[in-house]
Each structure stands twice: as C-alpha cells, then as structure tokens.
Amino acid sequence: RYNFFFDNCATRPAAIIEKLAGGKIDYNIPFKQQTFRDLINYCTRNKPWLTFGCDLALGSPTDRIATPHEMMFLPPYLKEAFGTASITGADGSRKELVSSTKTLINGLTDEVKPDTGFFTPLVCCWAFFLVVLAVTFVEWRHKSYFRIIDCILFFTAGIAGIVLFFLSFVSTHPCVCPNWNIIWLQPFDLAAVILFTVKKLRKAAYYYHFINFAALTLMLAGWHFIPQHLNTAFIPLVMSLWLRSGYGVYRKIWNIGYEKY
C-alpha cells in the first residue's frame, strides 16, 4: 500500500537499487536535523495554503526528526544522496554509485519567492477573526444573538473535524495520529448546531459552549507546550471558536437570546 513517507515513488527505486547494487551503499551526505514537517514545509514554502493544509492534516508524529535515509522520501534528497554515495563490494573495493548524470527535462527553479500576496492563510484567518469579533461586539452592545453565525461557524468546524477524525482514526496514512488540531476541529461541533437551533436543547447548548470554551482556553494558554507544530494561522481560527463559545456562556449568565429560542 502506498505510503507517502516510507513507501513512495522515491523510496521504492532506492530500495531496489540498494538490493541490487552488489555491495553495501554508503551515503556521504552531511546530516542536518530536520523533522518530516520541516522537509515538507520546505517543499511547499512558496505555497502557503498548501503548507496550511499539510499542517492541518499531519499530526504530531510528523514532528519527529527524520534519519538521513528517511529523508530520501523526497526526490531532491534522493538525488543528493545518490550523487555522493559509494558502493563497497564484498572484496572491499569501492566505486561511485552514480558515475554520471544527465538532465532529460529542466524543471522549475528551486528558489524562494517573495511573499507578496495578500490572501495568505495568516492574513485571511486574522481578517475572519476580526469579522467574528465585530459581530460579537454588536451582539454584546445590543444584547442580541445572531444564531446563524454560530451555526455556520460550528457547522464548518464540524465538517473539518470529521475529515480530521477520518484521517486520524480510520485511514492508514502515516503520521496523522495523534493530531492535536482535533481539539478545536471536532465532529461534535456538528451536533452543537442542533443544540443551537432546537429550543428544548438550549440548556445543553450552554454546557457545550462551557466545555468548548474551557478546552480552547487551555489550548490557547498552552499553545507553545503542545507537542506538535501548529500553524500560526490556526490561532485566529481557534480564537473565533473560543470567542463564540465564551459569548455563549455570557449569554446564558445574562439570559441573552435563550428566551427567544
């Protein structure tokens, strides 16, 4: 079965060559400590939305330091490793693994492009939070409740939570479980939408907001202690859910909106 870290289009040729090389292959590339996430994010450094998606889907195992051999799951590292490798035969003789190279098709240049785009994940997510903050301020100022805001926000978070739940606990992909993002993107958010809209469940909606607010408060407070790299663009999204649940608790205390369910 395909495995994008340990059994992909780069690792399979390497395994075949190592098996048929007629001796032991010694790789002589200098080793720099990098995690699997570091290696992936370097490849996606010019595509911030792709980096955003990878950071969302890949869990804490991705933050493990990759060995020099494991780094060869990326074709550029495989090329570099083979270019400096040598074969030691049974008689002790040594020869280069690659005697010559030939470029068949010139690819794109591997250079860092300046980030001049406005619609980056960080900018868009902070803009989204400011909208949520403004709406919540209007609600607080006028002692009102725009239920549709919570329904849209938590429905979207719930859908994303189902995807993360599937990746973490159902799929066989490597390095996707555990994933700490499931704290703020969880399938239960879909059920919360029902609590928000059904009058008889308004008390349960308060308890859901209370638990969610407490969980997200702990997550934000311990952000730098979580054993997983979390994209900084996630912070305003977590704060948006935190703010709405916090306002849900506030509304219950001051009985704002609950009598109109």
Short mmCIF file of C-alpha atoms in Angstrom, two decimals:
data_model
loop_
_atom_site.label_atom_id
_atom_site.label_comp_id
_atom_site.label_asym_id
_atom_site.label_seq_id
_atom_site.Cartn_x
_atom_site.Cartn_y
_atom_site.Cartn_z
CA ARG A 1 0.00 0.00 0.00
CA TYR A 2 1.24 3.50 -0.90
CA ASN A 3 2.82 5.36 1.98
CA PHE A 4 3.89 8.91 1.25
CA PHE A 5 6.76 8.82 3.75
CA PHE A 6 8.11 5.30 3.75
CA ASP A 7 6.91 3.63 0.55
CA ASN A 8 6.54 6.12 -2.28
CA CYS A 9 7.90 6.86 -5.76
CA ALA A 10 11.32 7.79 -4.33
CA THR A 11 11.78 5.14 -1.64
CA ARG A 12 10.88 2.19 -3.88
CA PRO A 13 13.60 2.85 -6.51
CA ALA A 14 16.07 3.42 -3.67
CA ALA A 15 15.16 0.07 -2.09
CA ILE A 16 15.56 -1.74 -5.42
CA ILE A 17 18.94 -0.14 -6.14
CA GLU A 18 20.19 -0.92 -2.63
CA LYS A 19 19.14 -4.55 -3.08
CA LEU A 20 20.79 -4.99 -6.49
CA ALA A 21 23.86 -2.76 -6.07
CA GLY A 22 26.18 -5.72 -5.50
CA GLY A 23 27.53 -4.36 -2.25
CA LYS A 24 26.87 -2.02 0.65
CA ILE A 25 25.89 1.52 -0.27
CA ASP A 26 27.46 4.22 1.89
CA TYR A 27 25.77 7.61 1.84
CA ASN A 28 28.13 10.50 2.46
CA ILE A 29 25.74 13.44 2.63
CA PRO A 30 26.07 15.82 5.63
CA PHE A 31 23.22 15.34 8.10
CA LYS A 32 21.16 18.30 9.26
CA GLN A 33 18.47 17.59 11.83
CA GLN A 34 15.06 18.18 10.27
CA THR A 35 11.62 16.86 11.06
CA PHE A 36 9.36 15.35 8.43
CA ARG A 37 7.26 18.52 8.69
CA ASP A 38 10.34 20.69 8.11
CA LEU A 39 11.10 18.74 4.95
CA ILE A 40 7.54 19.01 3.66
CA ASN A 41 7.17 22.67 4.53
CA TYR A 42 10.41 23.45 2.71
CA CYS A 43 8.91 21.96 -0.44
CA THR A 44 5.69 23.97 -0.01
CA ARG A 45 7.35 27.20 1.16
CA ASN A 46 6.14 29.11 -1.92
CA LYS A 47 2.57 27.84 -1.49
CA PRO A 48 1.34 28.95 1.95
CA TRP A 49 -2.13 27.48 1.53
CA LEU A 50 -0.63 24.07 0.79
CA THR A 51 1.54 24.42 3.90
CA PHE A 52 -1.60 25.37 5.85
CA GLY A 53 -3.38 22.22 4.67
CA CYS A 54 -0.42 19.95 5.43
CA ASP A 55 -0.05 21.40 8.92
CA LEU A 56 -3.75 20.79 9.47
CA ALA A 57 -3.82 17.17 8.30
CA LEU A 58 -0.48 15.87 9.59
CA GLY A 59 -0.24 15.03 13.28
CA SER A 60 2.48 15.11 15.90
CA PRO A 61 4.46 12.09 14.52
CA THR A 62 5.38 14.37 11.60
CA ASP A 63 7.47 16.42 14.02
CA ARG A 64 9.89 13.54 14.59
CA ILE A 65 13.47 14.03 13.39
CA ALA A 66 13.95 12.13 10.13
CA THR A 67 17.05 9.98 9.70
CA PRO A 68 19.28 10.65 6.67
CA HIS A 69 17.88 7.57 4.97
CA GLU A 70 14.27 8.55 5.73
CA MET A 71 14.86 11.96 4.12
CA MET A 72 15.13 10.19 0.78
CA PHE A 73 11.34 10.02 0.55
CA LEU A 74 11.77 13.38 -1.21
CA PRO A 75 13.28 13.07 -4.73
CA PRO A 76 15.71 16.03 -4.32
CA TYR A 77 17.22 14.40 -1.22
CA LEU A 78 17.35 11.05 -3.02
CA LYS A 79 19.27 12.66 -5.89
CA GLU A 80 21.71 14.32 -3.49
CA ALA A 81 22.22 11.11 -1.51
CA PHE A 82 22.86 9.01 -4.62
CA GLY A 83 25.20 11.66 -6.02
CA THR A 84 27.58 11.32 -3.05
CA ALA A 85 27.12 7.59 -2.39
CA SER A 86 29.63 4.82 -2.95
CA ILE A 87 29.39 1.03 -3.14
CA THR A 88 31.64 -1.19 -1.07
CA GLY A 89 31.93 -4.64 -2.62
CA ALA A 90 32.49 -7.96 -0.89
CA ASP A 91 36.21 -7.71 -1.70
CA GLY A 92 36.46 -4.27 -0.09
CA SER A 93 36.64 -2.38 -3.37
CA ARG A 94 34.79 0.93 -3.61
CA LYS A 95 33.19 2.68 -6.53
CA GLU A 96 30.78 5.54 -7.01
CA LEU A 97 27.12 4.66 -7.12
CA VAL A 98 26.44 7.31 -9.80
CA SER A 99 29.09 7.65 -12.48
CA SER A 100 27.35 10.42 -14.42
CA THR A 101 24.09 12.34 -14.58
CA LYS A 102 22.01 13.61 -17.46
CA THR A 103 19.11 16.06 -17.29
CA LEU A 104 16.24 14.96 -19.52
CA ILE A 105 13.80 17.76 -18.70
CA ASN A 106 14.61 21.00 -16.91
CA GLY A 107 12.27 21.54 -14.00
CA LEU A 108 11.25 24.69 -12.20
CA THR A 109 13.94 26.61 -10.36
CA ASP A 110 14.08 25.78 -6.67
CA GLU A 111 14.20 29.26 -5.19
CA VAL A 112 12.29 31.11 -2.52
CA LYS A 113 9.77 33.53 -3.99
CA PRO A 114 8.97 36.70 -2.02
CA ASP A 115 5.54 36.52 -0.41
CA THR A 116 3.75 39.47 -1.97
CA GLY A 117 0.24 38.01 -1.94
CA PHE A 118 -2.41 39.45 0.35
CA PHE A 119 -4.59 36.36 0.53
CA THR A 120 -2.28 34.26 2.66
CA PRO A 121 -3.68 31.95 5.36
CA LEU A 122 -2.44 34.20 8.16
CA VAL A 123 -3.98 37.38 6.72
CA CYS A 124 -7.27 35.71 5.79
CA CYS A 125 -7.63 33.98 9.16
CA TRP A 126 -6.99 37.18 11.10
CA ALA A 127 -9.44 39.02 8.87
CA PHE A 128 -12.01 36.31 9.61
CA PHE A 129 -11.42 36.68 13.35
CA LEU A 130 -11.90 40.45 13.15
CA VAL A 131 -15.26 39.89 11.44
CA VAL A 132 -16.32 37.45 14.17
CA LEU A 133 -15.09 39.89 16.82
CA ALA A 134 -17.05 42.76 15.26
CA VAL A 135 -20.25 40.70 15.05
CA THR A 136 -19.87 39.55 18.65
CA PHE A 137 -19.29 43.14 19.78
CA VAL A 138 -22.51 44.24 18.05
CA GLU A 139 -24.38 41.40 19.78
CA TRP A 140 -22.95 42.36 23.15
CA ARG A 141 -23.67 46.05 22.62
CA HIS A 142 -27.30 45.44 21.67
CA LYS A 143 -27.81 42.41 23.96
CA SER A 144 -28.78 40.27 20.99
CA TYR A 145 -27.81 36.95 19.44
CA PHE A 146 -27.22 36.14 15.77
CA ARG A 147 -27.72 32.39 15.87
CA ILE A 148 -26.80 31.96 12.21
CA ILE A 149 -23.20 32.98 12.98
CA ASP A 150 -22.72 30.09 15.40
CA CYS A 151 -24.50 27.68 13.08
CA ILE A 152 -22.24 28.49 10.12
CA LEU A 153 -19.05 28.60 12.18
CA PHE A 154 -19.59 25.38 14.11
CA PHE A 155 -21.01 23.55 11.09
CA THR A 156 -17.83 24.34 9.14
CA ALA A 157 -15.65 23.33 12.09
CA GLY A 158 -17.62 20.10 12.43
CA ILE A 159 -17.12 19.16 8.78
CA ALA A 160 -13.39 19.80 9.12
CA GLY A 161 -13.45 17.78 12.33
CA ILE A 162 -14.97 14.78 10.54
CA VAL A 163 -12.19 14.92 7.94
CA LEU A 164 -9.52 15.06 10.67
CA PHE A 165 -11.23 12.26 12.59
CA PHE A 166 -11.25 10.07 9.48
CA LEU A 167 -7.59 10.80 8.75
CA SER A 168 -6.56 10.17 12.35
CA PHE A 169 -8.59 7.11 13.31
CA VAL A 170 -9.84 5.45 10.10
CA SER A 171 -7.26 5.98 7.36
CA THR A 172 -3.97 4.08 7.25
CA HIS A 173 -1.86 7.11 6.32
CA PRO A 174 1.29 7.58 8.41
CA CYS A 175 1.94 10.44 10.82
CA VAL A 176 -1.68 11.62 11.03
CA CYS A 177 -2.44 10.39 14.56
CA PRO A 178 -2.43 11.81 17.13
CA ASN A 179 -3.39 15.19 15.74
CA TRP A 180 -3.86 17.98 18.27
CA ASN A 181 -5.90 20.02 15.80
CA ILE A 182 -8.84 17.78 16.61
CA ILE A 183 -9.21 19.71 19.89
CA TRP A 184 -10.55 22.74 18.03
CA LEU A 185 -11.87 20.98 14.92
CA GLN A 186 -14.06 18.16 16.16
CA PRO A 187 -17.05 16.23 14.79
CA PHE A 188 -19.11 17.15 17.88
CA ASP A 189 -19.38 20.68 16.51
CA LEU A 190 -21.94 19.35 14.02
CA ALA A 191 -24.10 18.13 16.90
CA ALA A 192 -23.68 21.54 18.51
CA VAL A 193 -25.50 23.13 15.57
CA ILE A 194 -28.56 21.07 16.51
CA LEU A 195 -28.27 22.26 20.10
CA PHE A 196 -28.19 25.86 18.90
CA THR A 197 -31.35 25.53 16.81
CA VAL A 198 -33.65 23.30 18.89
CA LYS A 199 -35.45 25.14 21.68
CA LYS A 200 -35.62 22.16 24.04
CA LEU A 201 -31.85 21.72 23.84
CA ARG A 202 -30.84 25.27 24.81
CA LYS A 203 -29.55 24.13 28.22
CA ALA A 204 -27.35 21.51 26.54
CA ALA A 205 -26.09 24.23 24.18
CA TYR A 206 -24.88 26.21 27.18
CA TYR A 207 -22.98 23.22 28.57
CA TYR A 208 -21.45 22.59 25.17
CA HIS A 209 -20.26 26.19 24.98
CA PHE A 210 -18.89 25.98 28.52
CA ILE A 211 -16.87 22.79 27.83
CA ASN A 212 -15.66 24.07 24.46
CA PHE A 213 -14.68 27.44 25.94
CA ALA A 214 -12.71 25.72 28.72
CA ALA A 215 -10.95 23.35 26.28
CA LEU A 216 -9.98 26.13 23.88
CA THR A 217 -8.81 28.35 26.75
CA LEU A 218 -6.43 25.60 27.86
CA MET A 219 -5.29 25.07 24.28
CA LEU A 220 -4.53 28.74 23.71
CA ALA A 221 -2.81 29.08 27.09
CA GLY A 222 -0.61 26.05 26.44
CA TRP A 223 -0.10 26.64 22.71
CA HIS A 224 3.70 26.55 22.87
CA PHE A 225 3.71 23.44 25.06
CA ILE A 226 1.68 21.27 22.67
CA PRO A 227 3.99 18.55 21.25
CA GLN A 228 3.03 19.35 17.68
CA HIS A 229 3.83 22.20 15.32
CA LEU A 230 0.67 24.26 14.88
CA ASN A 231 0.50 26.76 12.06
CA THR A 232 0.26 30.33 13.37
CA ALA A 233 -2.73 30.89 11.08
CA PHE A 234 -4.68 28.46 13.28
CA ILE A 235 -4.57 30.89 16.22
CA PRO A 236 -7.23 33.35 14.94
CA LEU A 237 -9.47 30.43 13.94
CA VAL A 238 -9.21 28.89 17.40
CA MET A 239 -9.86 32.32 18.90
CA SER A 240 -13.00 32.68 16.77
CA LEU A 241 -14.48 29.46 18.17
CA TRP A 242 -13.27 30.40 21.65
CA LEU A 243 -14.92 33.82 21.40
CA ARG A 244 -18.26 32.42 20.22
CA SER A 245 -18.34 29.80 22.98
CA GLY A 246 -17.32 32.44 25.51
CA TYR A 247 -20.18 34.64 24.35
CA GLY A 248 -22.48 31.61 24.57
CA VAL A 249 -21.60 31.26 28.25
CA TYR A 250 -22.03 35.01 28.74
CA ARG A 251 -25.48 34.92 27.10
CA LYS A 252 -26.62 32.17 29.47
CA ILE A 253 -25.46 34.12 32.52
CA TRP A 254 -27.30 37.26 31.37
CA ASN A 255 -30.13 35.36 29.64
CA ILE A 256 -29.47 36.91 26.24
CA GLY A 257 -31.10 35.11 23.35
CA TYR A 258 -32.03 31.96 25.27
CA GLU A 259 -35.59 33.10 25.94
CA LYS A 260 -36.07 33.54 22.17
CA TYR A 261 -35.05 30.00 21.22
#
